Short mmCIF file of C-alpha atoms in Angstrom, two decimals:
data_model
loop_
_atom_site.label_atom_id
_atom_site.label_comp_id
_atom_site.label_asym_id
_atom_site.label_seq_id
_atom_site.Cartn_x
_atom_site.Cartn_y
_atom_site.Cartn_z
CA UNK A 1 135.63 129.18 125.76
CA UNK A 2 133.01 126.47 125.18
CA UNK A 3 130.92 125.41 122.23
CA UNK A 4 129.17 127.95 120.00
CA UNK A 5 126.51 126.99 117.48
CA UNK A 6 123.95 128.24 115.01
CA UNK A 7 120.59 126.62 114.28
CA UNK A 8 118.31 126.59 111.26
CA UNK A 9 114.61 125.83 110.95
CA UNK A 10 114.61 125.49 107.15
CA UNK A 11 117.27 122.92 106.35
CA UNK A 12 120.18 125.33 106.53
CA UNK A 13 118.83 127.94 104.12
CA UNK A 14 118.88 130.59 106.83
CA UNK A 15 120.90 130.44 110.06
CA UNK A 16 120.42 131.95 113.51
CA UNK A 17 122.98 134.24 115.13
CA UNK A 18 125.87 132.48 116.86
CA UNK A 19 124.77 131.12 120.24
CA UNK A 20 127.11 130.09 123.09
CA UNK A 21 126.28 126.72 124.65
CA UNK A 22 128.48 127.35 127.68
CA UNK A 23 128.70 124.36 130.03
CA UNK A 24 125.29 122.94 129.10
CA UNK A 25 125.02 119.57 127.32
CA UNK A 26 121.56 120.27 125.88
CA UNK A 27 120.18 122.91 123.54
CA UNK A 28 116.47 123.68 123.11
CA UNK A 29 115.57 125.21 119.75
CA UNK A 30 113.67 128.45 120.48
CA UNK A 31 110.02 128.65 119.37
CA UNK A 32 109.96 124.99 118.32
CA UNK A 33 107.90 123.39 121.05
CA UNK A 34 109.93 120.60 122.62
CA UNK A 35 112.72 120.18 120.06
CA UNK A 36 115.86 119.68 122.16
CA UNK A 37 119.29 118.35 121.23
CA UNK A 38 121.07 116.36 123.92
CA UNK A 39 124.83 116.01 123.44
CA UNK A 40 126.61 112.96 124.80
CA UNK A 41 130.14 113.11 126.24
CA UNK A 42 132.79 113.53 123.56
CA UNK A 43 134.53 116.09 121.40
CA UNK A 44 132.86 118.53 119.04
CA UNK A 45 134.81 119.58 115.96
CA UNK A 46 134.36 122.94 114.28
CA UNK A 47 131.93 122.55 111.41
CA UNK A 48 130.06 119.54 112.84
CA UNK A 49 126.41 119.39 111.80
CA UNK A 50 123.56 117.79 113.74
CA UNK A 51 120.18 117.32 112.03
CA UNK A 52 116.81 115.77 112.82
CA UNK A 53 113.61 115.30 110.82
CA UNK A 54 110.56 117.29 111.88
CA UNK A 55 106.82 116.99 111.37
CA UNK A 56 104.82 120.06 110.44
CA UNK A 57 101.77 121.04 112.53
CA UNK A 58 98.58 119.51 111.19
CA UNK A 59 94.86 119.65 111.74
CA UNK A 60 93.09 116.88 113.62
CA UNK A 61 90.08 114.84 112.58
CA UNK A 62 87.76 117.06 114.63
CA UNK A 63 89.16 120.13 112.84
CA UNK A 64 88.29 118.57 109.48
CA UNK A 65 84.74 117.83 110.59
CA UNK A 66 84.33 121.37 111.96
CA UNK A 67 85.65 122.94 108.77
CA UNK A 68 83.39 120.85 106.52
CA UNK A 69 80.45 121.78 108.73
CA UNK A 70 81.25 125.45 108.22
CA UNK A 71 81.50 124.98 104.46
CA UNK A 72 78.11 123.27 104.42
CA UNK A 73 76.36 126.37 105.77
CA UNK A 74 78.60 128.97 104.15
CA UNK A 75 77.78 131.09 101.14
CA UNK A 76 81.12 130.68 99.36
CA UNK A 77 81.04 129.54 95.75
CA UNK A 78 83.46 126.71 95.06
CA UNK A 79 83.67 123.41 93.21
CA UNK A 80 86.65 121.56 94.70
CA UNK A 81 88.01 121.04 98.20
CA UNK A 82 91.80 120.71 98.42
CA UNK A 83 92.80 119.24 101.77
CA UNK A 84 96.24 120.62 102.67
CA UNK A 85 98.15 118.17 104.84
CA UNK A 86 98.47 114.42 105.18
CA UNK A 87 95.19 112.56 104.78
CA UNK A 88 94.47 109.13 106.20
CA UNK A 89 91.93 106.60 104.96
CA UNK A 90 89.58 107.88 107.67
CA UNK A 91 89.97 111.45 106.39
CA UNK A 92 89.15 110.31 102.86
CA UNK A 93 86.01 108.61 104.21
CA UNK A 94 85.03 111.82 106.01
CA UNK A 95 85.37 113.82 102.79
CA UNK A 96 83.43 111.22 100.83
CA UNK A 97 80.57 111.21 103.34
CA UNK A 98 80.41 115.00 103.32
CA UNK A 99 80.36 115.24 99.52
CA UNK A 100 77.65 112.57 99.34
CA UNK A 101 75.49 114.46 101.84
CA UNK A 102 75.99 117.70 99.91
CA UNK A 103 75.13 115.91 96.66
CA UNK A 104 71.83 114.77 98.18
CA UNK A 105 71.18 118.38 99.17
CA UNK A 106 71.76 119.66 95.63
CA UNK A 107 75.34 120.85 96.17
CA UNK A 108 77.92 119.28 93.89
CA UNK A 109 81.60 119.11 94.90
CA UNK A 110 84.71 117.01 94.48
CA UNK A 111 87.87 116.85 96.58
CA UNK A 112 91.63 116.33 96.39
CA UNK A 113 93.74 115.05 99.28
CA UNK A 114 97.28 113.66 99.68
CA UNK A 115 98.58 110.65 101.60
CA UNK A 116 101.75 110.54 103.68
CA UNK A 117 105.08 110.44 101.85
CA UNK A 118 107.88 107.92 102.40
CA UNK A 119 109.80 108.26 105.64
CA UNK A 120 113.60 108.51 105.63
CA UNK A 121 113.83 104.81 106.51
CA UNK A 122 111.40 103.54 103.85
CA UNK A 123 112.19 102.47 100.33
CA UNK A 124 109.70 103.42 97.64
CA UNK A 125 108.52 99.79 97.49
CA UNK A 126 107.99 99.65 101.25
CA UNK A 127 106.08 102.92 101.19
CA UNK A 128 103.86 101.71 98.36
CA UNK A 129 103.07 98.48 100.18
CA UNK A 130 102.17 100.35 103.37
CA UNK A 131 99.97 102.92 101.65
CA UNK A 132 98.20 100.44 99.42
CA UNK A 133 97.33 98.39 102.51
CA UNK A 134 96.16 101.50 104.39
CA UNK A 135 93.74 102.50 101.60
CA UNK A 136 92.84 99.03 100.30
CA UNK A 137 89.27 99.19 101.58
CA UNK A 138 88.78 102.87 100.78
CA UNK A 139 86.66 104.06 97.89
CA UNK A 140 84.95 107.22 96.75
CA UNK A 141 83.36 108.56 93.59
CA UNK A 142 83.79 112.16 94.73
CA UNK A 143 87.53 112.62 95.05
CA UNK A 144 91.08 111.47 94.68
CA UNK A 145 93.96 110.68 96.98
CA UNK A 146 97.28 111.83 95.56
CA UNK A 147 100.33 109.71 96.41
CA UNK A 148 103.75 111.22 96.88
CA UNK A 149 105.68 114.44 97.27
CA UNK A 150 107.73 116.55 94.89
CA UNK A 151 110.29 119.34 94.97
CA UNK A 152 108.35 122.49 94.16
CA UNK A 153 109.93 125.83 93.40
CA UNK A 154 108.60 128.72 95.47
CA UNK A 155 107.44 131.70 93.41
CA UNK A 156 108.56 133.93 96.31
CA UNK A 157 112.03 132.68 97.25
CA UNK A 158 112.76 130.56 94.13
CA UNK A 159 113.90 127.80 96.49
CA UNK A 160 112.67 124.25 96.14
CA UNK A 161 110.57 122.85 98.96
CA UNK A 162 109.21 119.35 99.48
CA UNK A 163 105.48 119.64 98.96
CA UNK A 164 102.56 117.21 98.48
CA UNK A 165 101.94 116.37 94.82
CA UNK A 166 98.33 117.47 95.34
CA UNK A 167 99.51 121.10 95.34
CA UNK A 168 100.78 120.87 91.78
CA UNK A 169 97.79 118.83 90.61
CA UNK A 170 95.26 121.22 92.14
CA UNK A 171 96.91 124.12 90.31
CA UNK A 172 96.70 122.16 87.03
CA UNK A 173 93.03 121.34 87.65
CA UNK A 174 92.19 125.02 88.09
CA UNK A 175 93.53 125.86 84.62
CA UNK A 176 91.92 123.23 82.40
CA UNK A 177 88.42 123.10 80.98
CA UNK A 178 85.71 120.86 82.33
CA UNK A 179 86.23 117.71 80.28
CA UNK A 180 89.99 117.96 79.80
CA UNK A 181 92.26 115.23 81.14
CA UNK A 182 94.99 116.72 83.36
CA UNK A 183 97.47 114.13 82.04
CA UNK A 184 97.33 115.49 78.48
CA UNK A 185 100.96 115.91 77.41
CA UNK A 186 100.23 119.02 75.32
CA UNK A 187 99.34 120.86 78.52
CA UNK A 188 103.07 120.85 79.25
CA UNK A 189 104.96 119.89 82.39
CA UNK A 190 103.89 121.05 85.83
CA UNK A 191 105.71 124.37 86.41
CA UNK A 192 108.53 124.36 88.93
CA UNK A 193 108.08 120.70 89.90
CA UNK A 194 110.78 118.02 89.89
CA UNK A 195 111.03 114.47 91.20
CA UNK A 196 114.82 114.14 90.95
CA UNK A 197 117.72 115.89 92.61
CA UNK A 198 119.88 118.42 90.77
CA UNK A 199 122.02 115.57 89.39
CA UNK A 200 119.03 113.85 87.83
CA UNK A 201 118.85 111.01 90.38
CA UNK A 202 115.37 109.91 91.53
CA UNK A 203 114.50 111.57 94.84
CA UNK A 204 110.71 111.42 95.10
CA UNK A 205 108.15 108.92 93.86
CA UNK A 206 108.09 108.80 90.06
CA UNK A 207 105.32 106.54 88.77
CA UNK A 208 107.24 105.93 85.54
CA UNK A 209 110.20 104.50 87.49
CA UNK A 210 108.36 102.91 90.42
CA UNK A 211 104.92 101.93 89.05
CA UNK A 212 102.19 100.63 91.30
CA UNK A 213 100.30 103.51 92.87
CA UNK A 214 98.32 104.43 89.75
CA UNK A 215 97.01 100.87 89.52
CA UNK A 216 96.13 101.09 93.22
CA UNK A 217 93.82 104.05 92.42
CA UNK A 218 96.10 106.86 93.60
CA UNK A 219 96.77 109.97 91.52
CA UNK A 220 100.52 110.34 90.95
CA UNK A 221 103.18 112.28 89.07
CA UNK A 222 105.71 110.91 86.59
CA UNK A 223 108.36 111.72 84.07
CA UNK A 224 107.72 110.93 80.40
CA UNK A 225 110.39 109.53 78.07
CA UNK A 226 111.37 112.12 75.49
CA UNK A 227 109.79 115.06 77.33
CA UNK A 228 111.30 117.41 79.87
CA UNK A 229 109.70 117.98 83.25
CA UNK A 230 107.07 116.27 85.39
CA UNK A 231 103.52 115.34 84.34
CA UNK A 232 100.40 113.92 86.00
CA UNK A 233 100.15 110.16 85.45
CA UNK A 234 96.35 110.13 85.55
CA UNK A 235 93.74 112.22 87.42
CA UNK A 236 92.83 108.95 89.09
CA UNK A 237 89.80 108.84 91.40
CA UNK A 238 89.81 106.34 94.27
CA UNK A 239 86.66 104.83 92.79
CA UNK A 240 85.57 101.22 93.32
CA UNK A 241 86.06 98.67 90.56
CA UNK A 242 83.56 99.09 87.73
CA UNK A 243 82.72 102.71 88.56
CA UNK A 244 82.07 105.27 85.82
CA UNK A 245 84.11 107.80 87.82
CA UNK A 246 87.57 106.42 87.16
CA UNK A 247 89.04 109.85 86.28
CA UNK A 248 88.35 113.22 87.86
CA UNK A 249 86.89 114.81 84.72
CA UNK A 250 83.96 112.39 84.82
CA UNK A 251 82.99 113.61 88.28
CA UNK A 252 83.43 117.24 87.25
CA UNK A 253 81.25 116.79 84.16
CA UNK A 254 78.56 115.01 86.15
CA UNK A 255 78.59 117.66 88.88
CA UNK A 256 78.08 120.45 86.36
CA UNK A 257 75.35 118.50 84.56
CA UNK A 258 73.55 117.97 87.86
CA UNK A 259 73.90 121.62 88.88
CA UNK A 260 72.66 122.94 85.53
CA UNK A 261 69.71 120.53 85.44
CA UNK A 262 68.71 121.39 89.00
CA UNK A 263 69.01 125.13 88.48
CA UNK A 264 67.07 125.05 85.23
CA UNK A 265 64.25 122.82 86.42
CA UNK A 266 63.88 124.79 89.65
CA UNK A 267 62.50 127.59 87.48
CA UNK A 268 59.68 125.26 86.44
CA UNK A 269 58.56 124.46 89.99
CA UNK A 270 55.02 125.69 90.77
CA UNK A 271 54.63 126.93 87.21
CA UNK A 272 51.38 125.76 85.66
CA UNK A 273 51.45 123.12 82.90
CA UNK A 274 48.62 121.81 80.76
CA UNK A 275 47.55 118.19 80.88
CA UNK A 276 45.80 116.08 78.27
CA UNK A 277 42.11 115.99 79.24
CA UNK A 278 41.85 112.36 78.10
CA UNK A 279 44.90 110.94 79.99
CA UNK A 280 45.71 113.44 82.73
CA UNK A 281 49.35 113.38 81.62
CA UNK A 282 51.39 116.41 80.57
CA UNK A 283 50.59 117.73 77.12
CA UNK A 284 53.22 117.11 74.48
CA UNK A 285 53.74 120.80 73.73
CA UNK A 286 54.50 121.60 77.39
CA UNK A 287 56.80 118.60 77.75
CA UNK A 288 58.78 119.71 74.72
CA UNK A 289 59.07 123.25 76.08
CA UNK A 290 60.68 121.92 79.28
CA UNK A 291 62.99 119.61 77.31
CA UNK A 292 64.16 122.44 75.08
CA UNK A 293 64.88 124.60 78.13
CA UNK A 294 66.98 121.95 79.89
CA UNK A 295 68.75 120.66 76.78
CA UNK A 296 69.75 124.17 75.77
CA UNK A 297 71.24 124.86 79.21
CA UNK A 298 73.09 121.53 79.28
CA UNK A 299 74.55 121.95 75.81
CA UNK A 300 75.74 125.46 76.61
CA UNK A 301 77.47 124.26 79.78
CA UNK A 302 78.93 121.02 78.44
CA UNK A 303 79.40 121.38 74.70
CA UNK A 304 80.46 124.96 74.00
CA UNK A 305 83.94 123.58 74.65
CA UNK A 306 83.23 119.87 74.30
CA UNK A 307 83.29 118.10 77.65
CA UNK A 308 80.90 115.34 76.56
CA UNK A 309 80.18 113.67 73.25
CA UNK A 310 76.45 114.27 73.64
CA UNK A 311 73.85 115.11 76.27
CA UNK A 312 70.10 114.58 76.20
CA UNK A 313 67.30 115.32 78.66
CA UNK A 314 63.97 113.53 78.21
CA UNK A 315 60.85 114.28 80.25
CA UNK A 316 58.41 111.50 81.07
CA UNK A 317 55.02 111.69 79.35
CA UNK A 318 53.28 109.34 81.79
CA UNK A 319 53.52 111.10 85.17
CA UNK A 320 50.25 111.48 87.08
CA UNK A 321 51.02 115.10 87.86
CA UNK A 322 47.43 115.86 88.96
CA UNK A 323 47.80 113.43 91.88
CA UNK A 324 51.54 113.43 92.66
CA UNK A 325 52.40 117.02 91.67
CA UNK A 326 55.64 115.58 90.31
CA UNK A 327 57.36 115.17 86.99
CA UNK A 328 60.25 112.82 86.23
CA UNK A 329 63.00 113.11 83.68
CA UNK A 330 66.17 111.45 82.52
CA UNK A 331 69.54 112.96 81.58
CA UNK A 332 72.02 110.85 79.63
CA UNK A 333 75.63 111.89 79.01
CA UNK A 334 77.90 110.24 76.47
CA UNK A 335 81.39 111.07 77.78
CA UNK A 336 84.51 111.87 75.81
CA UNK A 337 87.02 109.09 75.22
CA UNK A 338 90.53 109.32 76.69
CA UNK A 339 92.97 106.83 75.11
CA UNK A 340 95.56 105.73 77.64
CA UNK A 341 97.42 103.29 75.41
CA UNK A 342 98.24 103.10 71.72
CA UNK A 343 99.23 99.78 70.13
CA UNK A 344 101.19 100.10 66.90
CA UNK A 345 102.66 97.33 64.74
CA UNK A 346 106.14 98.10 63.37
CA UNK A 347 107.88 96.16 60.58
CA UNK A 348 110.24 96.51 57.65
CA UNK A 349 108.80 96.28 54.17
CA UNK A 350 110.57 95.25 50.97
CA UNK A 351 108.62 96.62 47.97
CA UNK A 352 110.61 94.37 45.63
CA UNK A 353 108.91 91.32 47.07
CA UNK A 354 105.45 90.65 45.75
CA UNK A 355 103.23 87.86 46.79
CA UNK A 356 101.96 85.60 44.02
#
């Protein structure tokens, strides 16, 4: 007598034991905070299903600040921060400010975050418009904001879950060498990731079908004509117009170059150098010794598996080191090129026709 029901917290993959509703017209989902179903007057039919969207727990802005503060004083060795959860424009600004302060302190990091995905009532176009407006005034040369979600296969349950695209991109980033572009097709598709449903219909944002977010400086995923699976569109940084840091690999290369130069030159601090008795400037032999030391370290880090086209450190010969106790130098990197478009002319040719 009375209604019986089962509930699920994972979209129907696993169900609770049968529960009797009795004479009540409400049902509170156990261990779910305040999630309560309220049934209006009417008739329930066996097999009826009631669903509602939910929002996962998330950190707050103060949590992000606290965590970054802990990282700043910690002893962990890392290169990239991956922010798990939905990031706002304010969160991106917080990450940018933190990375800039660490850079000034001789610590070199980049970051990856993910914006909010489309709601159930938004079309892809509406979502793009909203997100582009939300991040229109945002910029950073230290990280990227990934746009969209994808269906990602769990390595534990083999089920597909809706996850931020940043998860798949961060895994790709961890497997490629310093100067490699994550969008390189020969790297293969992102494992276990799909943007369509099981019938091949678009389900999540696919930059190849709904372009716009890549041009708005978001990193995205896409399908590629003639290739199976899902690929990164571009490792796009949310950099301002005209920046050298348009793609993530440029930031990674620069961070490593800075770290190697700092570490190498730190060994020269407080170490005596000879000066020219006529000018008071560093002697040429000592200047060359320092240049050889730094250039060797830079070439080992950046060119053993080419991540730049060339790198060169030059030490100034005109520093008044006797008065300032300082030397100045200059590092120049020539980056690798990454063609993003190929233009080919196609035509028929008749070899029987010869021009006069």
